[in-house]
Short mmCIF file of C-alpha atoms in Angstrom, two decimals:
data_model
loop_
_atom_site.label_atom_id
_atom_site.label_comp_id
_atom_site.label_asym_id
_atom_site.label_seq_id
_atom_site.Cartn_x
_atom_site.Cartn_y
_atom_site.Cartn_z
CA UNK A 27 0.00 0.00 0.00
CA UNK A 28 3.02 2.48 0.76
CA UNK A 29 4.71 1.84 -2.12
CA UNK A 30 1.60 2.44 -4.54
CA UNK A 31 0.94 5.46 -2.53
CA UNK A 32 4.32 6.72 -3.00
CA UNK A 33 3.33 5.63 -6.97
CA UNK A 34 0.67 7.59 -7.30
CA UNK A 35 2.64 10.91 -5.54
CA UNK A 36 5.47 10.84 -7.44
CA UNK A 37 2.52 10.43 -10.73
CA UNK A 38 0.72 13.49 -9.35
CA UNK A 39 4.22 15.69 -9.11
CA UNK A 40 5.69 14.48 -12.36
CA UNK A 41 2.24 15.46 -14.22
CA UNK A 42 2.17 19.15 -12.21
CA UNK A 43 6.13 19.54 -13.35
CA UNK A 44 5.66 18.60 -17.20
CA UNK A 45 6.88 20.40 -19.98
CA UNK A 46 3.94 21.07 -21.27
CA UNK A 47 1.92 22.56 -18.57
CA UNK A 48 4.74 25.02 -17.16
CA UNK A 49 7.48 25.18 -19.50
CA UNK A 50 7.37 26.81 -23.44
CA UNK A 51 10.72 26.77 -25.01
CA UNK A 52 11.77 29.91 -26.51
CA UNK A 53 14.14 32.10 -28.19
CA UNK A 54 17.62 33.17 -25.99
CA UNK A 55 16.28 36.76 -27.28
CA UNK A 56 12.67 36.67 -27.39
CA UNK A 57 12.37 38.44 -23.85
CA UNK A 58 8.49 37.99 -24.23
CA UNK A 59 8.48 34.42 -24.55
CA UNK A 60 10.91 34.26 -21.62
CA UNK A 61 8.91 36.44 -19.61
CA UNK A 62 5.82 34.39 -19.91
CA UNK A 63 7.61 31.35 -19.32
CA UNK A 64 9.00 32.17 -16.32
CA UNK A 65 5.39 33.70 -15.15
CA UNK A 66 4.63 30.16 -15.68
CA UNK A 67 7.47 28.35 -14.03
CA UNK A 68 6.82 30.70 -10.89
CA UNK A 69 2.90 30.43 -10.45
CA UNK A 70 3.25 26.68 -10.68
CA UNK A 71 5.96 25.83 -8.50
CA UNK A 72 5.98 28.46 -6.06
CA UNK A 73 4.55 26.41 -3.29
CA UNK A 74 7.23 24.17 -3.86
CA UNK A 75 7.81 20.25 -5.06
CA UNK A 76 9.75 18.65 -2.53
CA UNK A 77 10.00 15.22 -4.92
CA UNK A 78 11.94 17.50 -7.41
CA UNK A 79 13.87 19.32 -5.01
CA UNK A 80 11.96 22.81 -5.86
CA UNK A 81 11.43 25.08 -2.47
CA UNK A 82 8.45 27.01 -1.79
CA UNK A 83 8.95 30.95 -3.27
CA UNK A 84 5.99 32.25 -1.81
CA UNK A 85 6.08 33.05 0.88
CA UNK A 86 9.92 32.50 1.41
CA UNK A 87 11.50 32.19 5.10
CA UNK A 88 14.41 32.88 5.88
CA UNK A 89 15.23 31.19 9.35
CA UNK A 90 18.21 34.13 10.66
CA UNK A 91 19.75 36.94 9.78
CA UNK A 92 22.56 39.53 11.38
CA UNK A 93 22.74 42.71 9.99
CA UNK A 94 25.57 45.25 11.72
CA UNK A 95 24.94 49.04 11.29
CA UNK A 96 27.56 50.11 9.44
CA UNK A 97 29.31 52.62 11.36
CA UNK A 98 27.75 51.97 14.31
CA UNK A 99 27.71 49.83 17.42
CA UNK A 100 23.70 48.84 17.02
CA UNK A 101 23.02 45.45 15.98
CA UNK A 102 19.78 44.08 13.61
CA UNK A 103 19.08 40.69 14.68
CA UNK A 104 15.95 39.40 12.78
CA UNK A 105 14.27 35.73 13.08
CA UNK A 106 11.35 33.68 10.99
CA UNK A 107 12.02 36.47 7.88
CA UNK A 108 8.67 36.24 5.57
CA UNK A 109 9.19 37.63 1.89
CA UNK A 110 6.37 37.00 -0.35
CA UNK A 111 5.86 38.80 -4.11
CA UNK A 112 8.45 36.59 -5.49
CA UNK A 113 5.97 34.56 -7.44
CA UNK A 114 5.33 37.96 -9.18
CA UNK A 115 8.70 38.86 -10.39
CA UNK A 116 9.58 39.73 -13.79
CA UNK A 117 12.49 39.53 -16.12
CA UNK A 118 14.25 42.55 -16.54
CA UNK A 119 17.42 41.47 -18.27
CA UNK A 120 18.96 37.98 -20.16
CA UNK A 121 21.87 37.79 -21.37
CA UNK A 122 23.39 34.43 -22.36
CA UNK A 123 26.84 34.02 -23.73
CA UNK A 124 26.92 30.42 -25.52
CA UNK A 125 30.79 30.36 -25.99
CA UNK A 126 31.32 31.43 -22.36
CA UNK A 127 28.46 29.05 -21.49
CA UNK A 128 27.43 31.99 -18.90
CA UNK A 129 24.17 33.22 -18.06
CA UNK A 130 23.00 36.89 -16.52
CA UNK A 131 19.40 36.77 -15.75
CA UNK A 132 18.26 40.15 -13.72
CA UNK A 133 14.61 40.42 -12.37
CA UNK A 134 12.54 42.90 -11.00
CA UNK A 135 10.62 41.97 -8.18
CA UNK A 136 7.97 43.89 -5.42
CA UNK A 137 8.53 42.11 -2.16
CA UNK A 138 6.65 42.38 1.12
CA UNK A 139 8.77 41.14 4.19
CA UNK A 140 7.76 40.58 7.67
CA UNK A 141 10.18 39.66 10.44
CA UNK A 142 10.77 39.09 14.52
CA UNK A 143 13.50 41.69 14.86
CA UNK A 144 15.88 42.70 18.04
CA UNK A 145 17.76 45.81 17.78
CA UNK A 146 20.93 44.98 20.48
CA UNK A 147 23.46 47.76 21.69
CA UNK A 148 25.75 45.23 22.46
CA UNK A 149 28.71 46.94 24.44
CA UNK A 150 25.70 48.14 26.57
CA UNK A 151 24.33 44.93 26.82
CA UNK A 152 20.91 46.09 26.00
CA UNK A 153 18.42 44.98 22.95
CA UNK A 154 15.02 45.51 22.49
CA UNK A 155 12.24 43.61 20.48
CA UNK A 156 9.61 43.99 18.16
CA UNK A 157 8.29 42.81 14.88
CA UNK A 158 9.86 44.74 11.78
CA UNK A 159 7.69 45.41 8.35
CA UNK A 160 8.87 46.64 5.25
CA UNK A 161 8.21 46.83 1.48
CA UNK A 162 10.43 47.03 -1.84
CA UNK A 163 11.01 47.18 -4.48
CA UNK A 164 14.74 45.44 -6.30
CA UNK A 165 16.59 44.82 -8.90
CA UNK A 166 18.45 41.04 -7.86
CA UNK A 167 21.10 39.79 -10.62
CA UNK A 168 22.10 36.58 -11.20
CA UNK A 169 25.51 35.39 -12.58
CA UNK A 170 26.50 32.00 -12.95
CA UNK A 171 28.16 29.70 -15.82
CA UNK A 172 26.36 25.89 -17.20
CA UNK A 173 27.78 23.27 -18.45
CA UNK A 174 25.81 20.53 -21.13
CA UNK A 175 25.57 17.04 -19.63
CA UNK A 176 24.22 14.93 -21.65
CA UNK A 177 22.29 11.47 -19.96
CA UNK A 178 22.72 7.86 -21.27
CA UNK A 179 20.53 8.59 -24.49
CA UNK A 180 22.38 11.28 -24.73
CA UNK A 181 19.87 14.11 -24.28
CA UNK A 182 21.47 17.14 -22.88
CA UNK A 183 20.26 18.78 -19.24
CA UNK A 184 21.83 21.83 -17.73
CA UNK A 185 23.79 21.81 -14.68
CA UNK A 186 23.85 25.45 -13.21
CA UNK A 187 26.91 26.43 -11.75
CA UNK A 188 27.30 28.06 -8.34
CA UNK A 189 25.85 31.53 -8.74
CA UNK A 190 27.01 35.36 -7.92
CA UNK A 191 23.89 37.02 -6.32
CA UNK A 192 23.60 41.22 -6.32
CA UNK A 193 21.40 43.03 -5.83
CA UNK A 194 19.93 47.06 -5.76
CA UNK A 195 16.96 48.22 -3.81
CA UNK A 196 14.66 51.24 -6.18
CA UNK A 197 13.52 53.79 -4.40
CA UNK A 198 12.56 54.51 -0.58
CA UNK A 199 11.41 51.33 1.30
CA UNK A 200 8.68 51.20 3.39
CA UNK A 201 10.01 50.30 6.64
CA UNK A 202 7.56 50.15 10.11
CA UNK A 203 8.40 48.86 13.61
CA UNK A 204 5.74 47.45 16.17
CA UNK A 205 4.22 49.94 18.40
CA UNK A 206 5.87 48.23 21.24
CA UNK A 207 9.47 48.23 19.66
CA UNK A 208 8.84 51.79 18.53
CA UNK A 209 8.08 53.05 21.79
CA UNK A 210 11.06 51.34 23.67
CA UNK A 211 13.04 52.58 21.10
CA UNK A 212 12.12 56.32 21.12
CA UNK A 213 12.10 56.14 25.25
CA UNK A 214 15.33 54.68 25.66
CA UNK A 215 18.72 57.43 26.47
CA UNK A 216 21.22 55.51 24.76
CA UNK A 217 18.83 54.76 21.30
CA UNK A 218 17.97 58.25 21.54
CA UNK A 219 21.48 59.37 21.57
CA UNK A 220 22.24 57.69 18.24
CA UNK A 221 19.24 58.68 16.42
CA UNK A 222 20.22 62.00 14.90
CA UNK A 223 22.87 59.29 13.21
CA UNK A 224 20.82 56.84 11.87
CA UNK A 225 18.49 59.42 10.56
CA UNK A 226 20.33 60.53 8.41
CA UNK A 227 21.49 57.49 6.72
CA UNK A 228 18.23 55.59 7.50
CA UNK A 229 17.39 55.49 3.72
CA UNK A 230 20.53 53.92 3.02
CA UNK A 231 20.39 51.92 5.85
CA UNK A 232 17.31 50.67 4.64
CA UNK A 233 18.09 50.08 1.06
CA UNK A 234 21.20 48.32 1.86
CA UNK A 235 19.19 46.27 4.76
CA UNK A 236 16.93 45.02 2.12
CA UNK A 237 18.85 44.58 -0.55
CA UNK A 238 20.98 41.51 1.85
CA UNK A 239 17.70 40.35 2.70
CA UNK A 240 16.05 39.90 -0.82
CA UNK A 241 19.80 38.51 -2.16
CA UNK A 242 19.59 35.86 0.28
CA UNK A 243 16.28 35.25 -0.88
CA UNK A 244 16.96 35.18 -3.94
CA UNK A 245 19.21 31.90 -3.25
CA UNK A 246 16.13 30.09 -3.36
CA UNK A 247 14.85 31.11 -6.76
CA UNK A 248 18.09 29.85 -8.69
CA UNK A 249 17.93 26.76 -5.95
CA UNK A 250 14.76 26.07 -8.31
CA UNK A 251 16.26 26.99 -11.66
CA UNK A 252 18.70 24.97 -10.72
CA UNK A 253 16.67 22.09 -9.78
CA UNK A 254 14.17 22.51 -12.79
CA UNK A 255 17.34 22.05 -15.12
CA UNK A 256 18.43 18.70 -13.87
CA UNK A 257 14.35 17.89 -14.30
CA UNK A 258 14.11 18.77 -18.14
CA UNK A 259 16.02 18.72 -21.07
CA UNK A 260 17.61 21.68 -22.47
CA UNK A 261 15.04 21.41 -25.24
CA UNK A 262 12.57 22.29 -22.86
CA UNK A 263 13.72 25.97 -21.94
CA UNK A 264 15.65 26.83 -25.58
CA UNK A 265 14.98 26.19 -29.33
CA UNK A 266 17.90 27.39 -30.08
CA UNK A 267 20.54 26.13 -27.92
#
């Protein structure tokens, strides 16, 4: 009984991952086709396919992160990071250089992110606690080389090198604290002594906050890429490759 369960699963995820229903070959050029292909590739999978390896996109958590103020002795500690809008993103640049066998892929993408955040002094050993909100907008670019392998019929698959993640944050983010961590923060001497500082970098603070978070994210997404490739033939994502 388990293994014709496990049957019909692995039926069921193979038949939600064909070609046909997420994937249209196109053009390296034809930015529309690629643009609706990936639209595809995104709505379908986002949730994830754990028999394929493919993570869940939307919404994406990030367990931890540790961001240090530059130039300053405050500390960003955030836990259980929630992005979602990924799903949404579009292409905003391809580039891929056959001889090189390298790849630039650039997206645009408006995220919302939601996180348990302490802001620590720590040679004061103080920190304070709240939950952090923010939206963005970003620019995230992708570098990373292939290689052609082909399988025992001899039908080639990508395999995605290990990639270079950057990535620039448009405009002024959105960025609001919990009533609780807001008012501990603007009570509290020693936050109150650095806050003519941080004002005045806060939108760069921000952008460059946000722009490590949704990089990191972004991990994920060429996890999937990644994952899709050793799933399909290149036939499958190219005609002309």
């Amino acid at each position: 009984m388990e293994v014709l369960k496990l049957f019909f699963l692995f039926a069921l995820c193979k038949s939600a991952l064909s070609e046909e229903n997420i994937l249209h070959p196109c053009k390296i050029k034809d930015m529309d086709c690629l643009s609706s292909t990936t639209q595809s590739f995104l709505g379908k999978t986002c949730a994830g396919i754990p028999a394929y390896n493919i993570k869940a996109i939307d919404p994406l958590v990030i367990s931890e992160l540790t961001y240090e103020v530059p130039q300053s002795d405050l500390v960003f500690h955030f836990k259980n990071i929630t992005v979602t809008g990924l799903k949404n993103q579009k292409i905003a640049d391809f580039r891929m250089d056959r001889d090189a066998k390298s790849v630039v892929l650039q997206t645009r993408v408006d995220a919302n992110i939601v996180a348990d955040m302490t802001v620590e002094i720590p040679k004061l050993s103080k920190s304070f606690t709240g939950t952090y909100y923010a939206k963005t907008t970003a620019l995230v670019t992708s570098k990373y080389n292939y290689e052609l392998i082909p399988n025992k019929e001899g039908v080639e698959y990508f395999e995605v090198g290990p990639e270079t993640i950057t990535c620039e944050t448009l405009g002024t983010p959105e960025v609001t604290l919990d009533s609780k961590l807001m008012e501990a923060i603007s009570t509290d001497p020693d936050t109150l002594a650095r806050k003519n500082d941080y004002e005045k970098r806060s939108v760069e603070l921000r952008r460059d906050l946000l722009s490590v978070i949704m990089a990191k994210s972004y991990v994920t997404v060429i996890h999937n890429l990644r994952a899709a490739a050793r799933v399909f033939p290149k036939t499958a994502f190219f005609i002309d490759i």
